[in-house]
Amino acid sequence: MACGGRHGLILGIETSCDETGAAVVTTDGRVLGEALASQAELHASWGGVVPLLAKGEHAKAIDGVVGEALAQAGAVEGGLSAVAVTVGPGLGLCLQVGVRKARAIARAHQLPLIAVHHMEAHALVARMGAPGVTFPFLTLLISGGHNLLLLARGVGDYVELGTTLDDALGEAYDKTARLMGLDLSRGGGPAVEALARDGDPKRFRFSVPMRSSKTCDFSYAGLKTAVRLAIDANIPDAETRPPGALSAEERQTRADLAASFQNVAVAHLEDRTARAIDTALAMAPAVSSLVVAGGVAANQVVRARLEAVAAGRGLRMVCPPARLCTDNGVMVAWAGAERYLLGLVDPPPAPSEPDDIRVDIRPRWPLGECHDTRAAGKRSRQTRDVFPSLTSLTLQGAQAAEQSV
Ligand code: KG4
Ligand code: ZN
């Protein structure tokens, strides 16, 4: 039987990209069960995530992953308090698999549903358990699709201080790994990080992006191109040569390139984060923590160097454990728990709801409202099909609640 005690018991489901994740957590922050099915190996041979293939893998894995999380927790569906699921941002085809599964469970047992923003879940999981991070805090979210600096003022309430003008850092790591012909079966980022340990970070002098810019925005496209040109010039055909076909000298050059790329990529994070700390403290002097989360936050060099930046400005850096930085079900369940405690839930689906109903998914869904409107104007962000930000929706909800009192 469910062992959540008097606390709420939340099932979380994550299928936004290439990991099928599920977990059961209590509202006081205990993880009772968690399961994950990764597709990294499948997509490695295609050089990136193929949405249709990913959808098929989620569909195959979802029942088993959810069943495993519940079994570990000693819980049954009917004993849950609510079901939380990532509704965006992410790949539409993939999001649908998780949302349909969550709706089916919620409908069968008439449980409340909780719509989770994937990037908010990355940030909030740092608040799970003791000692916990309190609002307001600054957060740097670094993943395969996003590079965000945000002032987190509360659940659903974020001010965007900076974003990427082109690529995300995880994307740059993945691309670098691919161009170097590394084994991608455990992900491009971990492969580059491991290789960089044997390299000289000063051998290739790539320039740090946007050094003279006064914003907190990021740009990784130029560095990505510089690394590609350096690989082409020093290790021709590195991407397609069979493993073992590199000379000892080429292998050392490859390690030096990995280390030099990482050194500059992290220097850019340091610059922008330092600037964002100053901005955040001016806006909210009570900020005392920097939360670094998202897949790239699993990287040890990133953690060590950002910790020094935070400490130098009087902040404590908090990173979730590495397994909770990359996509997982626990972060979704915990974001659900935070929302459940605040009453931010949707009613159960009608018992008569058909399985093929059009579900609410938000592939392009900003988290915060932009702090600097001048900077926002310069960003090339496309606005077509973008859902209103989570923060604007939270504000609307609060205003509606006030009016109805
Ligand atoms: O958050 P995440 O699991 O999925 C998205 O929401 O995108 O982040 C995945 C990204 C990938 O680009 C992956 O290469 C990168 O995080 N990543 C890393 C490391 N582990 C994962 N990048 C650098 N070093 C790592 N150790
Ligand atoms: Zn993610």
Coordinates of C-alpha atoms and ligand atoms in Angstrom, one line a residue:
M1 CA 0.0 0.0 0.0
A2 CA 1.1 3.6 -0.5
C3 CA 3.6 4.7 2.2
G4 CA 3.3 8.4 1.9
G5 CA 1.9 8.8 5.4
R6 CA -0.2 11.9 5.9
H7 CA 1.6 13.7 3.1
G8 CA 0.4 14.0 -0.4
L9 CA 1.7 11.4 -2.9
I10 CA 2.5 12.7 -6.4
L11 CA 3.3 10.7 -9.5
G12 CA 5.4 12.6 -12.0
I13 CA 5.8 11.8 -15.7
E14 CA 8.4 13.2 -18.1
T15 CA 8.5 12.5 -21.9
S16 CA 9.5 15.9 -23.4
C17 CA 12.6 14.7 -25.3
D18 CA 14.5 11.4 -25.2
E19 CA 14.1 10.2 -21.7
T20 CA 11.0 8.4 -20.4
G21 CA 10.9 9.2 -16.7
A22 CA 8.5 8.6 -13.9
A23 CA 8.7 9.0 -10.1
V24 CA 6.6 9.0 -7.0
V25 CA 7.5 11.6 -4.4
T26 CA 5.8 12.8 -1.2
T27 CA 5.0 16.5 -0.7
D28 CA 7.6 16.7 2.1
G29 CA 10.3 15.8 -0.5
R30 CA 10.9 12.0 -0.2
V31 CA 11.5 10.1 -3.4
L32 CA 9.7 6.8 -2.9
G33 CA 10.2 5.4 -6.4
E34 CA 11.8 6.4 -9.7
A35 CA 12.4 4.9 -13.1
L36 CA 14.0 6.1 -16.3
A37 CA 14.3 4.7 -19.8
S38 CA 16.9 6.5 -21.9
Q39 CA 16.9 6.6 -25.7
A40 CA 20.4 8.1 -26.0
E41 CA 21.9 5.0 -27.6
L42 CA 19.1 4.8 -30.3
H43 CA 19.5 8.4 -31.3
A44 CA 23.3 8.3 -31.2
S45 CA 23.4 6.6 -34.6
W46 CA 21.2 9.4 -36.1
G47 CA 23.3 12.2 -34.8
G48 CA 20.4 13.8 -32.9
V49 CA 16.9 13.1 -31.5
V50 CA 14.5 12.0 -34.2
P51 CA 11.0 13.0 -33.0
L52 CA 9.1 10.2 -34.6
L53 CA 11.5 7.5 -33.3
A54 CA 11.5 9.1 -29.9
K55 CA 7.7 9.1 -29.8
G56 CA 7.7 5.3 -30.6
E57 CA 10.2 4.6 -27.8
H58 CA 8.2 6.6 -25.3
A59 CA 5.1 4.7 -26.2
K60 CA 6.9 1.4 -25.8
A61 CA 8.4 2.4 -22.4
I62 CA 5.8 4.5 -20.7
D63 CA 3.7 1.8 -19.0
G64 CA 6.8 -0.1 -17.7
V65 CA 8.4 3.0 -16.4
V66 CA 5.3 4.3 -14.6
G67 CA 4.7 0.8 -13.3
E68 CA 8.2 0.5 -12.0
A69 CA 8.1 3.8 -10.2
L70 CA 4.8 2.9 -8.5
A71 CA 6.1 -0.6 -7.6
Q72 CA 9.2 0.8 -6.0
A73 CA 7.1 3.2 -4.0
G74 CA 4.8 0.4 -2.9
A75 CA 2.0 2.6 -4.3
V76 CA -1.1 1.9 -6.4
E77 CA -2.6 4.5 -8.8
G78 CA -5.7 4.8 -6.7
G79 CA -3.6 5.8 -3.7
L80 CA -2.1 8.8 -5.4
S81 CA -3.0 12.4 -4.5
A82 CA -2.4 13.8 -8.0
V83 CA -0.6 13.1 -11.3
A84 CA 1.9 15.7 -12.6
V85 CA 3.1 15.6 -16.2
T86 CA 5.4 17.8 -18.4
V87 CA 3.2 19.6 -20.9
G88 CA 6.1 21.7 -22.4
P89 CA 8.4 22.9 -23.7
G90 CA 9.7 20.0 -25.7
L91 CA 8.9 17.8 -28.8
G92 CA 5.1 17.8 -29.4
L93 CA 5.0 14.1 -30.4
C94 CA 6.8 13.1 -27.3
L95 CA 5.0 15.3 -24.9
Q96 CA 1.7 13.8 -26.0
V97 CA 2.7 10.3 -24.9
G98 CA 3.3 11.4 -21.3
V99 CA 0.2 13.7 -21.2
R100 CA -2.1 10.9 -22.5
K101 CA -0.7 8.5 -19.9
A102 CA -1.2 11.0 -17.1
R103 CA -4.7 11.8 -18.2
A104 CA -5.6 8.1 -18.4
I105 CA -4.5 7.5 -14.8
A106 CA -6.1 10.6 -13.5
R107 CA -9.4 9.8 -15.3
A108 CA -9.5 6.2 -14.1
H109 CA -9.1 7.2 -10.5
Q110 CA -10.5 10.8 -10.6
L111 CA -7.3 12.4 -9.5
P112 CA -6.3 16.0 -10.0
L113 CA -3.8 16.7 -12.9
I114 CA -0.9 19.1 -12.6
A115 CA 0.6 20.6 -15.8
V116 CA 4.4 21.0 -15.3
H117 CA 6.8 23.3 -17.2
H118 CA 9.9 21.2 -17.9
M119 CA 12.4 24.1 -17.2
E120 CA 10.6 25.0 -13.9
A121 CA 10.9 21.4 -12.9
H122 CA 14.7 21.5 -13.5
A123 CA 14.9 24.6 -11.2
L124 CA 12.5 23.5 -8.5
V125 CA 14.0 20.1 -7.8
A126 CA 16.9 22.0 -6.0
R127 CA 14.3 22.9 -3.4
M128 CA 13.4 19.2 -2.7
G129 CA 14.5 17.9 0.8
A130 CA 16.7 19.6 3.4
P131 CA 18.2 22.2 3.7
G132 CA 16.2 23.5 0.7
V133 CA 16.5 26.7 -1.3
T134 CA 14.1 29.5 -0.4
F135 CA 12.6 32.1 -2.8
P136 CA 13.9 34.5 -4.2
F137 CA 16.9 32.8 -5.8
L138 CA 18.8 33.2 -9.0
T139 CA 18.9 30.2 -11.3
L140 CA 21.0 29.2 -14.3
L141 CA 19.3 26.5 -16.4
I142 CA 21.6 24.9 -18.9
S143 CA 20.2 22.0 -21.0
G144 CA 20.1 20.7 -24.6
G145 CA 17.6 23.3 -25.7
H146 CA 17.8 26.2 -23.2
N147 CA 20.3 28.6 -21.6
L148 CA 18.4 30.7 -19.1
L149 CA 19.3 33.0 -16.3
L150 CA 16.2 33.8 -14.2
L151 CA 15.3 35.4 -10.9
A152 CA 12.9 33.0 -9.3
R153 CA 10.4 34.9 -7.1
G154 CA 8.0 32.0 -6.4
V155 CA 6.4 29.0 -8.0
G156 CA 5.3 30.0 -11.4
D157 CA 6.9 33.5 -11.0
Y158 CA 10.2 34.1 -12.9
V159 CA 11.9 37.2 -14.3
E160 CA 14.1 36.3 -17.3
L161 CA 17.4 38.0 -17.0
G162 CA 19.1 36.3 -20.0
T163 CA 18.6 33.7 -22.6
T164 CA 20.6 32.4 -25.6
L165 CA 20.5 34.4 -28.8
D166 CA 21.2 31.2 -30.8
D167 CA 22.3 27.8 -29.5
A168 CA 22.1 26.3 -26.0
L169 CA 25.3 25.1 -24.3
G170 CA 24.2 21.4 -24.3
E171 CA 23.7 21.7 -28.0
A172 CA 27.2 23.0 -28.5
Y173 CA 28.6 20.1 -26.4
D174 CA 26.6 17.6 -28.4
K175 CA 27.7 19.1 -31.7
T176 CA 31.3 19.1 -30.6
A177 CA 31.1 15.4 -29.6
R178 CA 29.6 14.5 -32.9
L179 CA 32.2 16.4 -35.0
M180 CA 35.0 14.7 -33.0
G181 CA 33.5 11.3 -33.7
L182 CA 33.1 10.5 -30.0
D183 CA 30.8 7.7 -28.7
L184 CA 27.4 9.4 -28.1
S185 CA 25.7 6.4 -26.5
R186 CA 25.9 8.1 -23.1
G187 CA 25.3 11.6 -24.4
G188 CA 27.6 14.1 -26.1
G189 CA 28.2 16.3 -23.0
P190 CA 29.6 13.5 -20.8
A191 CA 31.8 12.3 -23.7
V192 CA 33.4 15.8 -24.2
E193 CA 33.8 16.3 -20.4
A194 CA 35.6 12.9 -20.0
L195 CA 37.9 13.7 -23.0
A196 CA 38.7 17.2 -21.8
R197 CA 40.2 15.7 -18.6
D198 CA 43.2 14.6 -20.7
G199 CA 43.5 17.8 -22.7
D200 CA 45.3 21.2 -22.4
P201 CA 42.5 23.9 -22.0
K202 CA 44.9 26.6 -23.2
R203 CA 46.2 25.1 -26.4
F204 CA 43.4 26.5 -28.7
R205 CA 42.6 30.1 -27.9
F206 CA 38.9 30.4 -28.9
S207 CA 37.4 33.8 -28.0
V208 CA 34.9 34.1 -25.2
P209 CA 31.6 35.1 -26.7
M210 CA 30.0 38.6 -26.0
R211 CA 32.7 39.9 -23.7
S212 CA 31.7 43.5 -24.3
S213 CA 28.0 42.9 -24.1
K214 CA 26.2 44.4 -21.1
T215 CA 23.3 42.0 -21.1
C216 CA 23.0 38.6 -19.4
D217 CA 22.4 36.9 -22.7
F218 CA 24.4 34.0 -24.2
S219 CA 25.6 33.0 -27.7
Y220 CA 27.3 29.7 -28.5
A221 CA 27.0 29.6 -32.3
G222 CA 30.3 31.4 -32.9
L223 CA 32.2 29.1 -30.6
K224 CA 30.6 26.1 -32.2
T225 CA 31.8 27.2 -35.6
A226 CA 35.3 28.0 -34.3
V227 CA 35.5 24.5 -32.8
R228 CA 34.3 22.9 -36.1
L229 CA 36.9 24.8 -38.1
A230 CA 39.7 23.8 -35.7
I231 CA 38.6 20.1 -35.8
D232 CA 38.5 20.2 -39.6
A233 CA 42.0 21.8 -39.8
N234 CA 43.6 19.5 -37.3
I235 CA 41.8 16.1 -37.5
P236 CA 40.3 15.8 -41.0
D237 CA 37.2 13.5 -41.2
A238 CA 37.3 13.0 -37.4
E239 CA 33.5 12.6 -37.5
T240 CA 33.5 9.6 -39.9
R241 CA 36.8 7.9 -39.1
P242 CA 36.4 4.5 -37.3
P243 CA 37.3 4.5 -33.6
G244 CA 41.0 3.6 -33.3
A245 CA 41.9 5.2 -36.6
L246 CA 43.4 8.3 -35.0
S247 CA 47.1 8.6 -34.4
A248 CA 48.4 9.3 -30.9
E249 CA 49.1 12.9 -31.8
E250 CA 45.6 13.3 -33.2
R251 CA 44.1 11.8 -30.1
Q252 CA 46.0 14.4 -28.0
T253 CA 44.8 17.2 -30.3
R254 CA 41.2 16.0 -29.9
A255 CA 41.5 16.1 -26.1
D256 CA 43.1 19.6 -26.3
L257 CA 40.3 20.8 -28.5
A258 CA 37.7 19.4 -26.1
A259 CA 39.4 21.0 -23.1
S260 CA 39.8 24.3 -24.9
F261 CA 36.1 24.3 -26.0
Q262 CA 35.0 23.6 -22.5
N263 CA 37.3 26.2 -21.0
V264 CA 35.8 29.0 -23.1
A265 CA 32.2 27.7 -22.9
V266 CA 32.4 27.8 -19.1
A267 CA 34.1 31.2 -19.1
H268 CA 31.1 32.5 -21.0
L269 CA 28.8 31.0 -18.3
E270 CA 31.0 32.6 -15.6
D271 CA 30.8 36.1 -17.2
R272 CA 27.0 36.0 -17.7
T273 CA 26.3 34.5 -14.3
A274 CA 28.5 37.1 -12.5
R275 CA 26.5 39.9 -14.2
A276 CA 23.2 38.2 -13.5
I277 CA 24.1 37.9 -9.8
D278 CA 24.6 41.7 -9.6
T279 CA 21.3 42.3 -11.5
A280 CA 19.4 39.8 -9.3
L281 CA 20.8 41.3 -6.0
A282 CA 19.8 44.8 -7.2
M283 CA 16.3 43.6 -7.9
A284 CA 15.9 41.3 -4.9
P285 CA 18.6 41.8 -2.1
A286 CA 17.3 38.7 -0.3
V287 CA 18.7 36.4 -3.0
S288 CA 21.2 34.1 -1.3
S289 CA 21.4 31.1 -3.6
L290 CA 22.4 30.4 -7.2
V291 CA 20.7 27.2 -8.4
V292 CA 22.4 25.6 -11.4
A293 CA 20.4 22.9 -13.0
G294 CA 19.6 21.2 -16.3
G295 CA 21.7 18.5 -18.1
V296 CA 24.9 20.5 -18.4
A297 CA 24.9 21.1 -14.6
A298 CA 25.9 17.5 -14.3
N299 CA 29.4 18.6 -15.5
Q300 CA 32.0 18.8 -12.8
V301 CA 34.0 21.7 -14.3
V302 CA 30.9 23.7 -14.8
R303 CA 29.9 23.2 -11.1
A304 CA 33.4 23.9 -9.7
R305 CA 33.8 27.2 -11.6
L306 CA 30.3 28.5 -11.0
E307 CA 30.6 27.7 -7.4
A308 CA 33.6 30.0 -7.2
V309 CA 31.7 32.8 -9.0
A310 CA 28.8 32.4 -6.6
A311 CA 31.0 32.4 -3.5
G312 CA 32.9 35.4 -4.8
R313 CA 29.7 37.4 -4.7
G314 CA 28.4 36.0 -1.4
L315 CA 26.0 33.4 -2.8
R316 CA 25.7 29.7 -2.1
M317 CA 25.6 27.6 -5.2
V318 CA 23.1 24.7 -5.1
C319 CA 23.1 22.0 -7.8
P320 CA 20.7 19.0 -7.7
P321 CA 22.6 15.6 -7.7
A322 CA 23.8 14.8 -11.2
R323 CA 21.1 12.2 -11.8
L324 CA 18.5 14.9 -11.2
C325 CA 20.2 17.4 -13.4
T326 CA 19.6 15.5 -16.6
D327 CA 15.9 14.8 -17.5
N328 CA 14.1 12.6 -15.0
G329 CA 10.7 11.9 -13.5
V330 CA 11.6 13.0 -10.0
M331 CA 11.9 16.7 -11.0
V332 CA 8.4 16.6 -12.6
A333 CA 6.9 14.8 -9.5
W334 CA 8.5 17.4 -7.2
A335 CA 7.4 20.4 -9.3
G336 CA 3.9 18.7 -9.1
A337 CA 4.3 18.5 -5.3
E338 CA 5.1 22.2 -5.0
R339 CA 2.1 23.1 -7.2
Y340 CA -0.2 20.6 -5.3
L341 CA 0.6 22.3 -2.0
L342 CA -0.4 25.6 -3.5
G343 CA -3.6 24.3 -4.9
L344 CA -2.3 24.9 -8.5
V345 CA -4.0 21.8 -9.9
D346 CA -6.5 21.0 -12.7
P347 CA -9.7 19.0 -12.0
P348 CA -9.7 15.3 -13.0
P349 CA -10.6 14.6 -16.6
A350 CA -14.3 13.6 -17.1
P351 CA -14.9 9.9 -16.7
S352 CA -16.3 9.9 -20.3
E353 CA -13.2 11.5 -21.8
P354 CA -12.2 9.6 -24.9
D355 CA -8.6 8.3 -25.2
D356 CA -8.0 10.2 -28.4
I357 CA -9.0 13.6 -27.1
R358 CA -6.8 16.5 -28.2
V359 CA -4.5 17.1 -25.3
D360 CA -3.0 20.3 -24.0
I361 CA 0.7 20.4 -24.9
R362 CA 2.9 23.5 -25.1
P363 CA 6.0 22.7 -27.3
R364 CA 7.2 26.3 -27.1
W365 CA 6.5 27.8 -23.7
P366 CA 8.6 30.5 -22.1
L367 CA 9.1 30.3 -18.4
G368 CA 9.5 34.0 -17.4
E369 CA 8.7 37.5 -18.5
C370 CA 11.7 39.4 -19.8
H371 CA 13.4 41.9 -17.5
D372 CA 15.2 44.0 -20.1
T373 CA 12.8 44.9 -22.9
R374 CA 15.6 46.5 -24.9
A375 CA 17.6 43.3 -24.8
A376 CA 14.4 41.3 -25.6
G377 CA 13.9 43.4 -28.7
K378 CA 17.3 42.4 -30.0
R379 CA 16.7 38.7 -29.6
S380 CA 15.8 36.9 -32.7
R381 CA 13.3 34.7 -30.8
Q382 CA 10.5 33.7 -33.1
T383 CA 7.1 34.4 -31.6
R384 CA 4.9 32.2 -33.8
D385 CA 3.2 29.4 -31.9
V386 CA 4.8 30.5 -28.6
F387 CA 2.5 29.9 -25.7
P388 CA 2.1 32.8 -23.1
S389 CA 4.8 32.4 -20.4
L390 CA 4.2 30.4 -17.3
T391 CA 4.7 33.6 -15.3
S392 CA 2.1 35.6 -17.2
L393 CA -0.4 32.7 -16.7
T394 CA 0.3 32.5 -13.0
L395 CA -0.3 36.3 -12.7
Q396 CA -3.6 36.0 -14.6
G397 CA -4.7 33.1 -12.3
A398 CA -3.9 35.2 -9.2
Q399 CA -5.8 38.2 -10.5
A400 CA -8.8 36.0 -11.4
A401 CA -8.8 34.5 -7.9
E402 CA -8.7 38.0 -6.4
Q403 CA -11.6 39.2 -8.4
S404 CA -13.8 36.2 -7.5
V405 CA -13.3 36.9 -3.7
Ligands
KG4_1 O1 18.2 18.7 -19.3 P1 18.6 17.7 -20.3 O2 18.8 16.3 -19.8 O3 17.6 17.7 -21.5 C1 17.0 18.8 -22.0 O4 16.1 19.4 -21.4 O5 17.6 19.3 -23.1 O6 20.0 18.2 -21.0 C2 20.6 17.4 -21.9 C3 21.9 18.1 -22.4 C4 22.5 17.5 -23.5 O7 22.9 18.4 -24.5 C5 23.7 16.8 -22.9 O8 24.8 16.6 -23.8 C6 24.1 17.8 -21.8 O9 22.8 18.1 -21.3 N1 24.9 17.2 -20.7 C7 26.1 17.5 -20.4 C8 26.6 16.6 -19.4 N2 25.6 15.8 -19.1 C9 24.5 16.1 -20.0 N3 26.9 18.5 -20.9 C10 28.1 18.7 -20.4 N4 28.7 17.8 -19.5 C11 27.9 16.8 -18.9 N5 28.4 16.0 -18.0
ZN2 ZN 15.7 19.0 -19.6

